[in-house]
Amino acid sequence: MVIPVHDVNPVRRTPVVTYALIAANVLVFLLTPGTAALAGESHLAQLCHLHAFMDHYAAVPRELIHHQLPRLVPTGATGMGPNGPGCVVGPPSYDKSPVLSVFTSMFLHGGWLHLLGNMLFLLIFGNNVEDRMGHVRYLLFYVVCGYAAGYGFALLNASSTDPLIGASGAIAGVLGAYLVLYPKARVWVLVPFLIFLPLRLPAWLVLGFWFGLQAAYSSGHGVSGGGTVAYTAHVVGFVAGMLLAWPLKAGTPPPPEPGPLLFGRRARPRQVW
C-alpha cells in the first residue's frame, strides 16, 4: 500500500468545503462519547456509551434495506447481568431515520488511524476536485457519493446488523473524480520497502492501484474473513465519483508539468556565467 503525502497540482481558490469537512469530522470524533474506548483506553461505561451512540447515528444495512429497526438497543447505561457486568439494552428512546443515518455515519470513525487516514486522502485530493466543481456542487457531489457507497454496500449485505461508519465511501468518490479529471497529475507517495521510499508517481497509477486493492479486498482476496472494513463501499463510491465527474473532464485543464526536483524540492534555475 502506498501512502500519498502531496500532489503537484495547484488550485485556483481556497478549498473551504474540504477544510470544513475535515474540521467537522475531527470535531465529531472528539465529541463522540467513549472516544477513549476507540483509542483502546476503554472502560465498560465508555464502551456502553459508545455502542449507544453508534447504534443511534451509524448506518445499518438491514435498517437501510428492510427498514427493520431493532426493538432493543444499547441505552448507554451499565448493569449486572447473569454473565456479569454489561451494557443495558432497552426500547429505543429516539426515532431513527435510516436514510438520515447514512449522512450522519459519514462523520463517524472507529479510531484515530481510521480518521487520520481518511482526512489525509481528502486533504490531498479533495482540494482539486472542489476547485474544478465549485464549492456547492462539490459538497453535493461528496454527499451523493457517500450515499451511493452506503446503499451500495447495504444492497450487497442486506441482512447485516453491523454499523457502517466512516467518510471513506464519500472520499472514495473524490478519488474517482480526481482520477477522471487529473489522471496525469503527479503525486508524492511513500512506498514501504524496508524503509518508506518517497516517489513521485502519476495519479492514474496511485489511484488505480488503490482501487485495485479495494476491489480485490471486497471479493475476499488478500484479507482473512473479509475484515471489518467495508471495501465494497469504497468500490461503489469510487465508481460513482468517476461517473459523476466524467461530464466535467472535457473542460478540465491539465495540471502543470512538474519541473525538475532536487531532493524533493523544486530546483531553482541556475545562472550560467
Backbone as a ProteinNet text record, in pm:
[ID]
protein_1_A
[PRIMARY]
MVIPVHDVNPVRRTPVVTYALIAANVLVFLLTPGTAALAGESHLAQLCHLHAFMDHYAAVPRELIHHQLPRLVPTGATGMGPNGPGCVVGPPSYDKSPVLSVFTSMFLHGGWLHLLGNMLFLLIFGNNVEDRMGHVRYLLFYVVCGYAAGYGFALLNASSTDPLIGASGAIAGVLGAYLVLYPKARVWVLVPFLIFLPLRLPAWLVLGFWFGLQAAYSSGHGVSGGGTVAYTAHVVGFVAGMLLAWPLKAGTPPPPEPGPLLFGRRARPRQVW
[TERTIARY]
84.8	0	87.9	57.1	132.5	58.2	133.5	76.1	98.8	-6.4	12.3	40.3	128.6	161.4	143.1	139.4	126.7	107.5	28.3	14.8	65.4	124.2	176.4	65.3	-29.7	-149	-211.1	-164.1	-212.2	-358.3	-420.2	-560.7	-571.6	-688.5	-711.3	-780.7	-844.4	-920	-905.8	-931.7	-919.3	-1027.3	-990	-1089	-1162.4	-1250.2	-1314.6	-1403.7	-1467.7	-1555	-1471.9	-1361.2	-1273.4	-1222.9	-1179.6	-1133.7	-1247.9	-1367.2	-1481.8	-1518.3	-1511.2	-1540.9	-1438.8	-1313.7	-1210.2	-1233.8	-1262.4	-1287.9	-1410	-1515.3	-1636.3	-1609.8	-1533.7	-1502.4	-1420.5	-1321.7	-1239.5	-1321.9	-1405.8	-1487.5	-1584.3	-1651.3	-1744.8	-1671.7	-1553.2	-1476.4	-1442.3	-1399.7	-1363.7	-1484.2	-1601.9	-1723.3	-1797.2	-1749.3	-1815.6	-1800.9	-1910.7	-1899.4	-1818.5	-1728.1	-1646.6	-1530.1	-1482.5	-1367.5	-1246.9	-1231.5	-1121.2	-1129.7	-1252.7	-1268.9	-1216	-1232.5	-1180	-1028.4	-968.8	-823.4	-765.3	-849	-800.4	-796.2	-829.1	-830.2	-974.7	-1029.2	-1172.2	-1209.2	-1322.1	-1390.1	-1530.6	-1594.5	-1725.3	-1824.5	-1825.6	-1920.3	-1895.6	-1768.4	-1736.1	-1779.8	-1757.1	-1797.7	-1949.7	-2022.6	-2168.5	-2219.9	-2160.6	-2198.5	-2164.5	-2050.8	-2009.2	-2105.3	-2140.2	-2232.5	-2368.2	-2415.9	-2544.6	-2538.7	-2430.2	-2413.6	-2406	-2325.4	-2311.4	-2442.3	-2514.4	-2641.3	-2740.6	-2732.2	-2824.5	-2789.2	-2659.7	-2620.4	-2551.8	-2511.6	-2447	-2550.7	-2510.3	-2597.4	-2586.4	-2698.7	-2704.1	-2770.2	-2702.3	-2758	-2900.4	-2931.7	-3066.7	-3170.6	-3134.8	-3227.2	-3245.8	-3138.7	-3147.4	-3232	-3218.3	-3285.7	-3425.5	-3436.8	-3565.2	-3641.1	-3578.6	-3639.7	-3685.7	-3605.3	-3634.3	-3551.1	-3609.8	-3540.5	-3548.1	-3440.7	-3440.8	-3533	-3589.8	-3675.6	-3595.3	-3477.3	-3390.4	-3257.1	-3210.8	-3084.3	-3007.2	-2875.8	-2800	-2848.3	-2863.1	-2911.3	-2798.1	-2677.9	-2564	-2537	-2626.4	-2609.4	-2543.1	-2488.8	-2427.9	-2511.8	-2500.3	-2575.2	-2514.4	-2571.4	-2522.5	-2619.2	-2568.2	-2648.5	-2607.2	-2668.1	-2633	-2489.3	-2428.7	-2289.2	-2192.8	-2240.1	-2154.1	-2194.7	-2111.5	-2145.5	-2149.5	-2237.5	-2251.4	-2333.5	-2363.4	-2440.8	-2590	-2667	-2811	-2875.4	-2970.7	-3046.4	-3192	-3259.6	-3399.7	-3459.9	-3587.4	-3651.5	-3585.5	-3569.2	-3504.8	-3586.3	-3516	-3581.4	-3580.2	-3551.7	-3541.3	-3603.6	-3638.9	-3687.9	-3573.4	-3521.7	-3407.7	-3455.9	-3398.9	-3428	-3314.6	-3338.8	-3231.3	-3168.7	-3251.1	-3196.9	-3102	-3140.4	-3055.3	-2930.5	-2939.4	-2824.1	-2707.1	-2735.5	-2625.7	-2542.6	-2608.9	-2537.8	-2459.2	-2523.2	-2452.8	-2337	-2350.9	-2243.2	-2117.2	-2130.6	-2013.4	-1917.4	-1963.1	-1879	-1834.7	-1860.5	-1820.6	-1700.7	-1609	-1489.3	-1457.4	-1389.8	-1362	-1229.9	-1165.2	-1038.9	-956.5	-846.7	-762.2	-702.9	-658.9	-598.5	-700.3	-822.3	-930.9	-957.6	-966.8	-995.1	-882.4	-758.8	-647.1	-618.1	-634.4	-614.5	-714.3	-840.1	-942.4	-917.1	-882.4	-862.3	-739.6	-638.1	-520.2	-558.1	-633.3	-675.1	-766.3	-856	-946.7	-870.3	-771.3	-693.1	-613.1	-552.7	-465.1	-544.1	-653.8	-724.5	-852.2	-906.9	-1033.1	-1021	-905.2	-894.2	-905.8	-845.2	-852.5	-990.4	-1055.8	-1190.8	-1285.9	-1271	-1353.4	-1324.2	-1197.7	-1158.9	-1224.7	-1236.9	-1296.5	-1448.7	-1510.5	-1655.7	-1718.8	-1646.4	-1707	-1754.4	-1769.2	-1794.7	-1926	-2034.5	-2166.7	-2178.3	-2140.1	-2150.2	-2060.7	-1945.2	-1854.1	-1915	-1978.5	-2042	-2154	-2237.1	-2343	-2283.8	-2178	-2109.9	-2059.2	-1998.5	-1944.6	-2055.2	-2166.7	-2277.3	-2338	-2355.9	-2413.6	-2324.5	-2193.7	-2101.4	-2110.4	-2123.6	-2137.8	-2263.7	-2372.9	-2498.8	-2488.9	-2425.8	-2409.7	-2328.7	-2221.6	-2137.8	-2214.6	-2288.3	-2362.4	-2470	-2551.3	-2659.5	-2605.7	-2495.7	-2436	-2387.9	-2324	-2279.8	-2398.7	-2502	-2618.9	-2692	-2700.4	-2768.5	-2700.3	-2568.8	-2494.2	-2480.8	-2524.2	-2517	-2646	-2758.7	-2889.4	-2926.4	-2872.3	-2908.6	-2813.3	-2711.2	-2610.5	-2664.6	-2630.3	-2666.9	-2544.9	-2430.8	-2309.7	-2317.3	-2285.2	-2291.8	-2187.6	-2226.2	-2138.6	-2102.8	-1975.1	-1931.7	-1810.9	-1788.1	-1668.7	-1698	-1603.9	-1616.2	-1554.2	-1501.9	-1423.3	-1505	-1635.4	-1716.8	-1726.1	-1752.3	-1758	-1621.7	-1516.7	-1381.3	-1338.3	-1383.2	-1354.9	-1413.2	-1531.3	-1587.4	-1498.7	-1438.9	-1345	-1224.3	-1174.8	-1060.6	-1097.4	-1217.5	-1261.5	-1271.5	-1322.8	-1332.1	-1193.8	-1101.1	-965	-900.4	-922.5	-865	-916.9	-1044.3	-1103.8	-1053.1	-1047.1	-1015.2	-865.8	-784.3	-640.7	-558.4	-574	-501.1	-349.6	-303.7	-159.5	-93	-170.6	-110.2	-11.7	91.7	194.2	163.6	182.3	151.9	274.7	317.8	425.5	368.2	428.7	382.8	501.5	469.9	568.9	540.2	639.4	625.4	704.9	638.7	712.5	794	924.8	1016.3	1140.2	1135.7	1234.8	1223.4	1232	1203.2	1097.4	1047.3	949.2	1023.5	1007.6	1074.3	981.9	1026.8	943.9	955.1	840.1	836.1	730.5	753.1	654	595.1	466.6	401.4	279.8	238.6	116.3	-7.1	-106.9	-228.1	-297.2	-296.3	-365.3	-304.8	-174.9	-109.7	-141.8	-132.9	-158.8	-303.4	-396.6	-538.4	-586.6	-531.4	-566.6	-522.2	-404.3	-355.2	-443	-480.6	-568.3	-701.7	-760.3	-888.9	-875.2	-766.8	-746.1	-739.4	-673.3	-667.5	-806	-883.3	-1017.6	-1105.1	-1094.6	-1174.2	-1133.8	-1002.5	-955.9	-1000.5	-986.9	-1026.2	-1177.3	-1254.8	-1400.7	-1446.8	-1366.7	-1401.2	-1342.8	-1273.6	-1219.8	-1076.3	-1013.2	-873.6	-780.6	-684.3	-583.5	-623.1	-744.6	-786.5	-848.8	-834.2	-889.1	-1026.2	-1125.1	-1259.8	-1326.1	-1271.2	-1331.9	-1298.3	-1239.4	-1202.8	-1324	-1298.6	-1406.9	-1419.8	-1347	-1350.3	-1450.7	-1535.7	-1637.6	-1575.5	-1494.6	-1426.8	-1525.4	-1637.9	-1737.4	-1787.4	-1802.3	-1844.7	-1741.2	-1613	-1507.8	-1519.7	-1542.2	-1552.5	-1671.6	-1786.5	-1906.8	-1887.7	-1833.4	-1811.3	-1715.7	-1610	-1510.9	-1574.4	-1650.9	-1716	-1817.7	-1893.1	-1989.6	-1919.2	-1805.7	-1730.5	-1680.3	-1634.6	-1588.6	-1703.1	-1817.1	-1930.5	-1982.1	-1986.7	-2037.4	-1939.4	-1810.4	-1710	-1685	-1726.9	-1693.1	-1740.4	-1861.7	-1903.6	-1813.8	-1737.8	-1651.4	-1513.8	-1483	-1347.8	-1303.7	-1394.4	-1356.7	-1314.6	-1373	-1340.7	-1237.3	-1166.3	-1067.4	-928.6	-862.2	-727.1	-630.4	-530.2	-433.2	-349.8	-299.4	-212.8	-82.4	-14.7	111.3	216	301.3	408.5	505.2	535.8	628.6	768.6	831.4	967.3	1065.5	1194.6	1294.6	1296.5	1312.7	1313.6	1450.2	1492.4	1619.4	1594.8	1609.9	1588.2	1449.6	1348	1210.4	1168.9	1260.8	1227.3	1252.8	1171.1	1186.3	1318.4	1396.5	1527.4	1514.2	1593.5	1593.1	1671.3	1627.2	1703.2	1842.9	1939.9	2078	2125.6	2200.9	2256.1	2393.6	2417.2	2544.6	2632.5	2746.4	2834.4	2931.9
-119.6	0	124	220.9	345.3	451.3	543.1	649.5	782.4	846.8	977	1085.1	1178	1287.3	1424.7	1430.8	1562.1	1539.7	1627.1	1621.2	1750.1	1737.8	1854.1	1903.4	1974.7	2016.3	2135.8	2256.9	2374.4	2404.2	2476.3	2513.8	2664.7	2707.7	2849.5	2919.4	2843.3	2903	2816.8	2877.6	2805.9	2698.7	2573.8	2465.9	2469	2566	2586.6	2469.3	2403.8	2291.1	2172.3	2147.3	2038.3	2062.6	2185	2217.3	2203.4	2247.1	2238.3	2092.9	2006.8	1865.1	1800.8	1835.3	1781.4	1827.6	1955.7	2008.5	1942.1	1921.2	1858.9	1715.7	1642.2	1503.8	1495.6	1582.8	1582.4	1622.6	1724.2	1771.2	1663.2	1597.5	1491.6	1378.5	1344.5	1237.4	1273.7	1398.5	1441.6	1447.2	1474.3	1484	1350.8	1248.2	1117.7	1060	1024.4	963	834	817.9	697	701.3	822.4	831.7	760	761.9	690.3	540.7	489.5	348	318.3	414	396.3	394.1	466.8	473.2	355	263.7	147.2	162.1	281.1	303.2	289.3	171.2	153.3	114	162	117.5	78.2	-2.2	-53.3	59.8	161.1	271.4	344.7	363.7	430.6	347.3	216.5	129.1	128.6	129.6	129.6	258.8	371.9	498.8	499	441.9	436.9	350.4	232.7	144.8	212.8	281.7	350.1	461	535	645.3	593	488.4	432.1	371.8	305.2	245.2	352	468.2	577.7	643.8	667.1	751.3	677.1	553.5	479.3	419.6	394.6	329.3	178.1	110.7	-35.1	-91.1	-180.4	-229.9	-282.6	-361.3	-416.9	-306.5	-202.5	-90.8	-14.3	-0.6	73.5	1.2	-129.7	-205.7	-249.9	-300.2	-355.9	-264	-155.3	-63.1	-136.8	-234.4	-310.8	-254	-164.4	-106.7	-202.7	-217.7	-313.4	-268.2	-365.3	-334.1	-301.8	-358.1	-333.4	-279.7	-173.4	-110.8	-79.4	-60.5	-18.5	117.9	130.1	255.5	345.9	293.1	370.9	348.2	278.4	250.4	114.3	92.8	-34.6	-103.6	-234.4	-310.3	-446.8	-521.2	-654.2	-757.9	-844.6	-949.3	-1085.3	-1192.4	-1327.2	-1365.4	-1301.2	-1330.4	-1224	-1138.2	-1034.7	-897.3	-796.7	-660.2	-647.5	-560.8	-540	-416.7	-396.1	-280.2	-312.9	-219.1	-236	-205.9	-289.6	-266.3	-240.9	-169.6	-138.3	-82	-51.9	8.5	141.6	171.5	298.5	418.5	518.5	641.2	749.1	710.8	805.8	743.3	827.3	782.8	794.6	682.2	682	677.9	763.3	763.7	691.3	572.9	502.6	586.1	661.9	744.1	850	917	1019.7	958.8	835.3	771.5	754.9	746.2	737.9	865.3	978.6	1106.6	1118.7	1088.5	1102.5	1004.3	886.8	787.5	833.5	928.3	978.6	1055.1	1095	1174.2	1095	964.9	879	794.9	773.8	695.4	601.5	492.6	388.4	401.6	515.1	534.7	642.7	680.4	786.2	748	622.8	580.3	586.7	543.2	549.6	694.9	782.1	923.5	989.3	977.6	1048.8	997.5	866.8	814.1	872.8	877.5	935.7	1083.6	1157.6	1301	1332.7	1247.4	1267.6	1258.2	1155.5	1140.8	1255.9	1296.9	1407.2	1536.9	1562.6	1685.4	1690.5	1579.5	1578.4	1587.2	1510.9	1500.4	1584.1	1621.3	1694.6	1836.8	1900.9	2042.6	2065.7	1978.7	1997.3	1964.2	1862.9	1830	1944.4	2000.3	2115.4	2235.1	2255.6	2367.2	2355.5	2233.1	2213.2	2221.3	2167.7	2161.8	2287.9	2361.5	2471.9	2421.9	2513.1	2473.6	2398.6	2453.5	2393.2	2258.7	2254	2127.5	2020.6	2061	1965.5	1906.9	1990.8	1941.3	1842.6	1876.5	1784.5	1655.5	1669	1551.8	1460.9	1518.9	1442.8	1363.7	1429.3	1363.2	1252.8	1280	1179.2	1055.2	1074.4	960.1	882.2	953.7	885.9	801.9	855.2	779.3	660.2	680.5	569.4	457.5	493.1	392.1	319.9	395.3	335	240.1	284.6	199.1	86.2	110.7	3.5	-109.6	-74.8	-177.5	-247.6	-171.1	-229.8	-327.3	-295.8	-385.4	-520.8	-522.8	-648.1	-716.2	-648.8	-704.9	-672.2	-704.9	-657.8	-711.4	-823.4	-881.5	-843.1	-765.6	-730.8	-629.5	-650.5	-555.7	-481.9	-499.9	-429.6	-283.8	-190	-48.5	-13	71.8	119.4	263.7	289.5	424.2	464.2	594.4	645.1	727.7	816.2	902.9	842.3	719.9	664.2	639.5	611.4	593.3	721.7	834.6	963.6	1004	977.7	1014.1	928.1	802.8	719.3	783.3	846.8	919.6	1034.2	1103.3	1211.1	1155.9	1040.5	979.8	940.7	885.7	851.4	973.1	1083.1	1206.8	1260	1253.3	1301.6	1220.5	1089.2	1004.7	1044.2	1077.6	1117.9	1255.3	1348.9	1487.4	1513.2	1446.2	1475.2	1347	1263.2	1135.2	1149.8	1260.6	1277.7	1361.9	1409.2	1486.4	1398.8	1460.7	1385.9	1388.4	1273.6	1258	1202.3	1271.7	1220.6	1117.6	999.9	891.8	832.8	766.6	688.9	541.7	471.5	329.4	249	163	83.7	-25.4	-11.8	-113.2	-110.9	-189.7	-185.5	-53.3	57.1	188.4	251.4	368.6	438.2	518.9	478.9	546.4	651.8	777.7	880.1	870.4	861.1	854.3	950	1003.4	1088.4	1010.4	976.1	887.8	957.2	916.3	974.2	930.9	1018.1	990.5	864.2	838.9	719.7	593	593.9	475.8	463.2	575.7	573.1	534.6	602.3	578.1	448.8	414.1	286	170	180.8	76.9	69	185.7	188.2	121.6	154.3	95.6	-55.4	-97.8	-240.7	-316.7	-258.2	-321.4	-331.1	-222.5	-225.1	-330.2	-339.6	-438.2	-580.3	-602.9	-735.6	-769.9	-673.9	-699.2	-720	-647.9	-661.5	-800.3	-865.3	-1001.1	-1107.1	-1062.1	-1155.3	-1195	-1143.9	-1177.8	-1088.7	-1149.3	-1073.2	-1036.5	-1070.6	-1043.3	-1170.1	-1188.2	-1305.5	-1273.2	-1347.8	-1329.2	-1200.6	-1131.3	-1007	-887.9	-908.3	-796.8	-719.5	-600.1	-513.8	-388.9	-382.2	-266.8	-292.7	-194	-208.6	-174.7	-266.4	-240.3	-221.2	-291.2	-275.7	-131.9	-67	72.9	160.9	128.7	204.9	190.3	67.2	41.8	116.2	107.4	173.8	325.5	379.9	523.9	571.4	495.5	532	535.8	432	425.9	539.1	566.1	676.1	809.2	830.7	953.8	967.3	858.8	862.7	899.1	836.6	861.6	1004.7	1056	1191.6	1296.4	1266.9	1364.4	1359.2	1251.9	1234.9	1350.6	1405.3	1518.2	1641	1652.9	1769.2	1751.1	1630.8	1600.8	1688	1712.7	1787.9	1929.7	1989.2	2127.7	2144	2035.9	2043	2064.3	2173.9	2195.6	2094.8	2052.9	1957.2	2023.8	1946.2	2004.3	2051.6	2145.6	2194.7	2084.4	2090.1	1992	2014.9	1910.1	1928.1	1957.9	2052	2086.2	1990.4	2008.8	1920.1	1936.5	1826.8	1828.6	1787.2	1848.5	1816.6	1782.3	1653.2	1606.3	1644.6	1628.9	1654.3	1799	1889.4	2031.3	2074.6	2170.3	2219.9	2295.5	2254	2314.4	2457	2545.5	2684.2	2693.3	2781.1	2796.5	2850.5	2791.9	2835.1	2927	3027.1	3118.9	3066.7	3073.1	3027.7	3150.7	3151.3	3266.1	3239.8
0	0	0	-84.3	-89.1	-9.1	48.5	130.9	60.6	9.7	-55.8	47.7	10.6	102.2	38	-96	-161.3	-310.4	-374.2	-519.1	-580.8	-699.5	-772.5	-863.4	-804.9	-879	-806.4	-834.3	-761.6	-788.4	-696.8	-709.6	-727.9	-777.9	-804.7	-689.9	-601.1	-491	-366.5	-254.7	-127.6	-116.8	-87.1	-77.8	56	72.3	202	240.9	143.5	176.4	223.7	157.8	200.9	342.4	370	505.7	606.9	568.2	659	687.2	585.9	606.1	699.6	681.5	770.3	913.7	930.6	1064.9	1127.6	1049.2	1102.5	1144.7	1065.7	1101.2	1228.9	1241.3	1361.8	1483.7	1468.2	1580.3	1626.9	1532.1	1569.4	1639.8	1592.2	1656.3	1800.8	1821.8	1956.8	2049.1	1993.2	2073.8	2086.6	2018.6	2026.7	2166.4	2232.4	2366.3	2358.8	2455	2456.7	2360.6	2323.7	2234.4	2291.2	2424	2487.2	2459	2445.4	2413.4	2273.7	2180.7	2046.6	2047.1	2140.9	2149.5	2225.5	2272.3	2343.1	2493.1	2545	2689.5	2738.6	2722.6	2740.1	2881.7	2924.4	3044.5	3001.8	3083.1	3045	3019.6	3106.9	3090.2	2958.7	2922.2	2796.1	2676.3	2685	2576.1	2558.1	2667.9	2659.3	2596.9	2634.9	2573.5	2424.5	2390.7	2250.6	2168.3	2220.7	2148.5	2127.8	2230.2	2218.3	2114.6	2113.9	2019	1875.2	1853.6	1720	1671.1	1760.1	1720.1	1676.1	1737.2	1705	1572.6	1548.9	1436	1321.4	1340.1	1232	1138.8	1014.9	917.3	934.5	935.4	948.2	823.1	750.4	623	632.7	734.2	742.6	761.1	833.3	850.5	719.9	642	516.9	413.2	406	300.8	343.2	464.8	508.6	603.4	647	743	870	910.9	1032	1147.3	1222.4	1336.2	1454.5	1530.8	1642.2	1754.9	1823.7	1937.1	2062.1	2072	2187.4	2137.9	2200.7	2164.2	2291.3	2281.5	2399.3	2448.9	2578.1	2636.6	2681.7	2685.5	2734.5	2881.7	2949.3	3091.6	3110.3	3227.1	3262.7	3369.1	3375.4	3474.6	3495.5	3586.9	3619.2	3561.8	3476.1	3416.8	3465.5	3412.2	3457.2	3428.3	3329.8	3295	3345.1	3434.6	3489.2	3440.2	3463.5	3421.9	3270	3222.2	3078.5	3050.5	2922.8	2879.6	2886.3	2937.4	2948.1	2813.1	2771.7	2649.3	2684.6	2597	2618.5	2492.2	2494.2	2376.3	2342.5	2214.6	2177.3	2224.7	2274.2	2320.5	2213.1	2089.8	1979.4	1855.3	1761.5	1631.3	1530.9	1487.9	1395.7	1252.1	1168.8	1025.7	953.7	897.8	826.7	715.5	643	533.7	588.2	694.1	752.7	816.4	861.8	926.9	830.9	700	603.7	609.1	621.5	628.9	759.4	871.7	999.8	1011.1	948.6	957.5	885.5	790.4	718.3	808.5	925.6	1015.3	1138.1	1138.8	1249.7	1208.7	1301.8	1272.1	1388.1	1352.3	1450.1	1521.7	1513.4	1582.6	1514.2	1579.3	1524.4	1389.3	1374	1248	1135.1	1162.2	1064.5	1024.1	1121.7	1095.6	1018	1066.3	1004.7	864.1	841.6	707.2	608.7	649.2	560.9	535.6	639.7	624.2	539.1	544.2	460.5	312.5	275.8	136.4	94.5	182.9	149.1	129.6	213.1	202.6	73.3	35.1	-81.9	-212	-221	-348.1	-354.2	-239.6	-240.6	-289.3	-264.4	-299.9	-450.5	-531	-676	-731.4	-674.6	-720.5	-685.1	-566	-527.7	-617.1	-649.7	-735.3	-872.6	-923.1	-1054.9	-1050.8	-946	-939.7	-884.5	-801.3	-727.9	-592.6	-498.2	-359.8	-342.7	-395.9	-372.1	-441.7	-568.9	-642.8	-581.1	-532	-469.4	-342.2	-261.5	-139.3	-172.8	-271.4	-313.6	-367.9	-446.8	-502	-389.9	-289.7	-176.4	-106.3	-80.9	-10.5	-97.1	-226.9	-316.1	-321.9	-330.6	-331.8	-201	-89.1	38.8	44.9	-7.5	-10.6	-104.9	-221	-315.2	-251.9	-181.4	-116.5	-6.8	75.2	184.7	136.7	43.3	-6.8	-94.2	-166	-244.8	-156.3	-45.9	48.8	111.6	147.4	212.6	120.3	-7.9	-101.4	-109.5	-95.1	-102.8	33.2	138	273.4	347.2	283.8	331.1	468.3	509.2	638.6	750.6	718.8	819.2	919.9	1046.4	1152	1205.1	1140.2	1182.8	1138.2	1226	1188.6	1083.1	990.4	884	914	938.4	974.5	890.7	882.7	818.1	693.4	661.6	544.6	420.8	431.1	321.1	195.4	206.7	86.8	6.4	76.1	8.2	-45	33.4	-9.6	-127.5	-133.1	-249.2	-374.9	-362.4	-475.6	-519	-422.9	-454.4	-530	-488.1	-556.4	-699.8	-717.3	-851.6	-941.5	-887.2	-964.2	-998.7	-905.2	-929.8	-1041.7	-1041.1	-1145.3	-1283	-1292.5	-1420.3	-1463.1	-1368.6	-1402.4	-1416.9	-1337	-1335.7	-1337.2	-1437.1	-1435.8	-1446.2	-1505.8	-1525.3	-1416.8	-1321.4	-1211.8	-1136.1	-1084.5	-1011.7	-862.3	-800.6	-658.1	-587.9	-483.3	-399.7	-303.8	-302.5	-215.8	-141.2	-30.6	43.1	18.8	-32.3	-63.9	37.4	116.4	214.8	148	154.9	103.3	191.9	297.9	405.3	481.6	407.6	463.3	373.6	412.5	328.8	222.8	97.6	-12.7	-72.4	-83.7	-148.5	-300.2	-365.8	-511	-563.1	-683.1	-747.9	-863.8	-851.3	-947.2	-1007.9	-1126	-1184.3	-1106.3	-1103.2	-1025.9	-1073.3	-1204.9	-1255.3	-1197.7	-1171	-1113.9	-965.4	-892.1	-747.3	-718.8	-785	-757.3	-821.4	-936.3	-996.6	-909.7	-850	-759.9	-635.6	-582.2	-464.2	-495.3	-609.4	-645.6	-666.5	-728	-748.4	-617.3	-518	-385.9	-323	-333.1	-273.2	-341.6	-473.7	-546.8	-508.3	-494	-455.5	-313.9	-222.9	-83.7	-71.8	-152.7	-143.7	-186.5	-270	-312.8	-220.9	-115.3	-17.3	-40.4	-144.7	-171.7	-90	-26.4	46.9	187.2	231.1	367.9	424.4	553.4	618.7	674.5	630.9	683.7	642.2	542.7	496.6	581.8	703	788.3	835.1	888.6	935.9	850.5	740.7	651.8	540	513	408.3	273.1	220.5	94.1	-21.3	-15.8	-121.9	-129.2	-13.7	-12.7	-82	-64.9	-131.5	-283.4	-328.4	-472.1	-531.8	-465.6	-516.8	-516.7	-408.3	-402.1	-509.9	-534.8	-636.4	-775.1	-808.6	-939.6	-953.7	-847.6	-851.9	-876.3	-810.9	-831.7	-973.7	-1033.7	-1173.1	-1267.3	-1246.5	-1335.9	-1323.5	-1201	-1181.5	-1233.6	-1230.4	-1274.4	-1424	-1489.5	-1631.8	-1719.3	-1699.2	-1784.3	-1771.6	-1662.1	-1642.9	-1705.2	-1749.7	-1796	-1912.1	-2007.1	-2127.3	-2094.4	-1990.8	-1958.3	-1850.4	-1815.8	-1709	-1767.1	-1733.2	-1785.2	-1725.3	-1799.8	-1745.3	-1637	-1542.1	-1438.4	-1499.4	-1436.2	-1491.5	-1492.7	-1591.6	-1598.8	-1482.9	-1406.5	-1293.7	-1344	-1277	-1311.4	-1247.8	-1273.6	-1213.1	-1062.2	-992.2	-846.7	-796.4	-689.4	-627.8	-482.3	-447.4	-310.5	-259.6	-346.8	-304.8	-315.3	-354.1	-368	-511.1	-553.9	-689.2	-702.6	-801	-819.3	-872.4	-817.9	-864.9	-995.9	-1087.5	-1212.1	-1183.4	-1244.3	-1221.5	-1333.4	-1296.8	-1395.9	-1439.6	-1568.8	-1624.5	-1652.9	-1592.6	-1609.7	-1723.8
[MASK]
+++++++++++++++++++++++++++++++++++++++++++++++++++++++++++++++++++++++++++++++++++++++++++++++++++++++++++++++++++++++++++++++++++++++++++++++++++++++++++++++++++++++++++++++++++++++++++++++++++++++++++++++++++++++++++++++++++++++++++++++++++++++++++++++++++++++++++++++++

